[in-house]
PDB file of C-alpha atoms in Angstrom:
ATOM      1  CA  UNK A   1     231.986 127.709 126.779  1.00 94.00           C
ATOM      2  CA  UNK A   2     232.591 131.162 128.190  1.00 97.00           C
ATOM      3  CA  UNK A   3     230.045 133.979 128.230  1.00 98.00           C
ATOM      4  CA  UNK A   4     231.115 137.600 127.809  1.00 98.00           C
ATOM      5  CA  UNK A   5     229.528 140.004 130.318  1.00 98.00           C
ATOM      6  CA  UNK A   6     228.964 143.606 129.277  1.00 98.00           C
ATOM      7  CA  UNK A   7     226.944 146.477 130.690  1.00 98.00           C
ATOM      8  CA  UNK A   8     226.680 150.114 129.694  1.00 98.00           C
ATOM      9  CA  UNK A   9     226.407 150.885 133.431  1.00 98.00           C
ATOM     10  CA  UNK A  10     230.182 150.345 133.716  1.00 98.00           C
ATOM     11  CA  UNK A  11     232.971 151.807 131.582  1.00 97.00           C
ATOM     12  CA  UNK A  12     233.512 150.181 128.214  1.00 95.00           C
ATOM     13  CA  UNK A  13     236.836 148.354 127.886  1.00 94.00           C
ATOM     14  CA  UNK A  14     239.711 150.530 126.680  1.00 86.00           C
ATOM     15  CA  UNK A  15     241.660 147.663 125.154  1.00 91.00           C
ATOM     16  CA  UNK A  16     241.392 144.058 123.936  1.00 96.00           C
ATOM     17  CA  UNK A  17     239.512 142.701 126.951  1.00 97.00           C
ATOM     18  CA  UNK A  18     235.959 142.435 128.315  1.00 98.00           C
ATOM     19  CA  UNK A  19     234.397 143.754 131.515  1.00 98.00           C
ATOM     20  CA  UNK A  20     233.986 140.180 132.716  1.00 98.00           C
ATOM     21  CA  UNK A  21     233.899 136.580 131.568  1.00 98.00           C
ATOM     22  CA  UNK A  22     231.566 133.943 133.021  1.00 98.00           C
ATOM     23  CA  UNK A  23     232.864 130.380 132.769  1.00 98.00           C
ATOM     24  CA  UNK A  24     230.608 127.788 134.361  1.00 98.00           C
ATOM     25  CA  UNK A  25     229.520 129.314 137.654  1.00 98.00           C
ATOM     26  CA  UNK A  26     232.621 131.507 138.039  1.00 98.00           C
ATOM     27  CA  UNK A  27     232.848 135.161 137.028  1.00 98.00           C
ATOM     28  CA  UNK A  28     236.245 136.719 136.333  1.00 98.00           C
ATOM     29  CA  UNK A  29     236.126 140.510 136.189  1.00 98.00           C
ATOM     30  CA  UNK A  30     238.648 142.775 134.579  1.00 98.00           C
ATOM     31  CA  UNK A  31     240.107 145.489 136.744  1.00 98.00           C
ATOM     32  CA  UNK A  32     237.887 148.500 137.166  1.00 98.00           C
ATOM     33  CA  UNK A  33     239.202 152.030 137.477  1.00 98.00           C
ATOM     34  CA  UNK A  34     237.257 155.178 138.335  1.00 98.00           C
ATOM     35  CA  UNK A  35     235.803 156.043 134.941  1.00 98.00           C
ATOM     36  CA  UNK A  36     232.293 157.459 135.156  1.00 98.00           C
ATOM     37  CA  UNK A  37     230.363 155.375 132.605  1.00 97.00           C
ATOM     38  CA  UNK A  38     227.867 158.148 131.832  1.00 96.00           C
ATOM     39  CA  UNK A  39     230.415 160.706 130.639  1.00 97.00           C
ATOM     40  CA  UNK A  40     233.664 158.730 130.265  1.00 96.00           C
ATOM     41  CA  UNK A  41     235.510 161.054 132.656  1.00 97.00           C
ATOM     42  CA  UNK A  42     237.938 159.910 135.326  1.00 98.00           C
ATOM     43  CA  UNK A  43     236.884 160.498 138.937  1.00 98.00           C
ATOM     44  CA  UNK A  44     240.164 161.253 140.702  1.00 96.00           C
ATOM     45  CA  UNK A  45     239.430 164.359 142.754  1.00 97.00           C
ATOM     46  CA  UNK A  46     239.680 162.424 146.067  1.00 98.00           C
ATOM     47  CA  UNK A  47     240.616 158.854 146.947  1.00 98.00           C
ATOM     48  CA  UNK A  48     237.151 158.498 148.517  1.00 98.00           C
ATOM     49  CA  UNK A  49     235.351 159.478 145.298  1.00 98.00           C
ATOM     50  CA  UNK A  50     237.715 157.388 143.196  1.00 98.00           C
ATOM     51  CA  UNK A  51     237.248 154.269 145.327  1.00 98.00           C
ATOM     52  CA  UNK A  52     233.462 154.692 145.375  1.00 98.00           C
ATOM     53  CA  UNK A  53     233.362 154.994 141.560  1.00 98.00           C
ATOM     54  CA  UNK A  54     235.489 151.844 141.193  1.00 98.00           C
ATOM     55  CA  UNK A  55     233.145 149.931 143.509  1.00 98.00           C
ATOM     56  CA  UNK A  56     230.034 151.233 141.722  1.00 98.00           C
ATOM     57  CA  UNK A  57     231.542 150.145 138.391  1.00 98.00           C
ATOM     58  CA  UNK A  58     232.237 146.709 139.848  1.00 98.00           C
ATOM     59  CA  UNK A  59     228.697 146.541 141.250  1.00 98.00           C
ATOM     60  CA  UNK A  60     227.318 147.186 137.743  1.00 98.00           C
ATOM     61  CA  UNK A  61     229.470 144.405 136.245  1.00 98.00           C
ATOM     62  CA  UNK A  62     228.406 141.949 138.954  1.00 98.00           C
ATOM     63  CA  UNK A  63     224.741 142.849 138.427  1.00 98.00           C
ATOM     64  CA  UNK A  64     225.098 142.325 134.659  1.00 98.00           C
ATOM     65  CA  UNK A  65     226.136 138.756 135.484  1.00 98.00           C
ATOM     66  CA  UNK A  66     223.202 138.293 137.883  1.00 98.00           C
ATOM     67  CA  UNK A  67     225.427 138.575 140.956  1.00 98.00           C
ATOM     68  CA  UNK A  68     226.084 140.857 143.935  1.00 98.00           C
ATOM     69  CA  UNK A  69     229.044 141.483 146.200  1.00 98.00           C
ATOM     70  CA  UNK A  70     227.850 138.483 148.235  1.00 98.00           C
ATOM     71  CA  UNK A  71     228.987 136.277 145.309  1.00 98.00           C
ATOM     72  CA  UNK A  72     232.550 137.621 145.378  1.00 98.00           C
ATOM     73  CA  UNK A  73     235.101 135.088 146.627  1.00 98.00           C
ATOM     74  CA  UNK A  74     238.334 136.959 145.819  1.00 98.00           C
ATOM     75  CA  UNK A  75     239.324 140.600 145.308  1.00 98.00           C
ATOM     76  CA  UNK A  76     242.585 142.107 144.126  1.00 98.00           C
ATOM     77  CA  UNK A  77     243.216 145.757 144.954  1.00 98.00           C
ATOM     78  CA  UNK A  78     246.056 147.661 143.337  1.00 98.00           C
ATOM     79  CA  UNK A  79     246.859 151.086 144.791  1.00 98.00           C
ATOM     80  CA  UNK A  80     249.423 153.762 144.076  1.00 98.00           C
ATOM     81  CA  UNK A  81     249.920 154.850 147.688  1.00 98.00           C
ATOM     82  CA  UNK A  82     249.699 152.540 150.686  1.00 98.00           C
ATOM     83  CA  UNK A  83     248.978 155.628 152.803  1.00 98.00           C
ATOM     84  CA  UNK A  84     245.481 155.555 151.204  1.00 98.00           C
ATOM     85  CA  UNK A  85     244.857 151.999 152.451  1.00 98.00           C
ATOM     86  CA  UNK A  86     242.716 152.972 155.466  1.00 98.00           C
ATOM     87  CA  UNK A  87     240.387 155.165 153.420  1.00 98.00           C
ATOM     88  CA  UNK A  88     240.132 152.614 150.607  1.00 98.00           C
ATOM     89  CA  UNK A  89     239.532 149.798 153.089  1.00 98.00           C
ATOM     90  CA  UNK A  90     236.659 151.673 154.768  1.00 98.00           C
ATOM     91  CA  UNK A  91     234.863 152.383 151.478  1.00 98.00           C
ATOM     92  CA  UNK A  92     235.570 148.911 150.048  1.00 98.00           C
ATOM     93  CA  UNK A  93     234.350 147.317 153.274  1.00 98.00           C
ATOM     94  CA  UNK A  94     231.052 149.191 153.147  1.00 98.00           C
ATOM     95  CA  UNK A  95     230.073 147.090 150.107  1.00 98.00           C
ATOM     96  CA  UNK A  96     230.486 143.770 151.933  1.00 98.00           C
ATOM     97  CA  UNK A  97     229.085 141.936 154.918  1.00 97.00           C
ATOM     98  CA  UNK A  98     232.170 141.566 157.118  1.00 94.00           C
ATOM     99  CA  UNK A  99     231.194 138.009 158.113  1.00 97.00           C
ATOM    100  CA  UNK A 100     231.079 136.843 154.481  1.00 97.00           C
ATOM    101  CA  UNK A 101     233.682 139.167 152.931  1.00 98.00           C
ATOM    102  CA  UNK A 102     235.894 137.629 150.217  1.00 98.00           C
ATOM    103  CA  UNK A 103     239.572 136.765 150.345  1.00 98.00           C
ATOM    104  CA  UNK A 104     241.680 139.710 149.221  1.00 98.00           C
ATOM    105  CA  UNK A 105     245.112 141.115 148.587  1.00 98.00           C
ATOM    106  CA  UNK A 106     246.080 144.773 148.417  1.00 98.00           C
ATOM    107  CA  UNK A 107     249.265 145.665 146.585  1.00 98.00           C
ATOM    108  CA  UNK A 108     251.006 148.988 146.102  1.00 98.00           C
ATOM    109  CA  UNK A 109     252.121 149.400 142.489  1.00 98.00           C
ATOM    110  CA  UNK A 110     254.320 151.853 140.595  1.00 98.00           C
ATOM    111  CA  UNK A 111     251.719 152.894 138.007  1.00 97.00           C
ATOM    112  CA  UNK A 112     248.152 152.124 136.934  1.00 97.00           C
ATOM    113  CA  UNK A 113     246.264 152.737 133.662  1.00 95.00           C
ATOM    114  CA  UNK A 114     245.465 156.413 133.039  1.00 95.00           C
ATOM    115  CA  UNK A 115     247.539 157.248 136.142  1.00 97.00           C
ATOM    116  CA  UNK A 116     244.655 156.429 138.486  1.00 98.00           C
ATOM    117  CA  UNK A 117     245.187 155.722 142.183  1.00 98.00           C
ATOM    118  CA  UNK A 118     243.254 152.448 142.480  1.00 98.00           C
ATOM    119  CA  UNK A 119     242.162 149.454 140.395  1.00 98.00           C
ATOM    120  CA  UNK A 120     240.115 146.496 141.638  1.00 98.00           C
ATOM    121  CA  UNK A 121     239.345 143.129 140.061  1.00 98.00           C
ATOM    122  CA  UNK A 122     237.212 140.317 141.479  1.00 98.00           C
ATOM    123  CA  UNK A 123     236.329 136.670 141.107  1.00 99.00           C
ATOM    124  CA  UNK A 124     232.718 135.728 141.957  1.00 98.00           C
ATOM    125  CA  UNK A 125     230.753 132.481 141.971  1.00 98.00           C
ATOM    126  CA  UNK A 126     227.087 131.659 141.642  1.00 95.00           C
TER     127      UNK A 126
END
């Protein structure tokens, strides 16, 4: 049986999906974008601020499932502009121990929800 994970410390879903689903010992997160959960506003003034908000949202979802970034085994990063990769990579990397960082792909896409510049989803295991 699957368990739905929800926290008010991350943005509420804006469609027919959940923040995350725990099945057995594996957590599947939905993609997070840079919505500030306290006021519902998008944080898109800089790619640094946007990436940090996405990672903080993901941190809140992981914590709601009793996990941390150390539990993450796979990340998917979708970005609008590959020129932002270095900045995104630095901020993303600051949330992980480099020796135990998860597998990952980073893909440039044509468009993301709400015209944001970055979306990240993760798979984590207990």
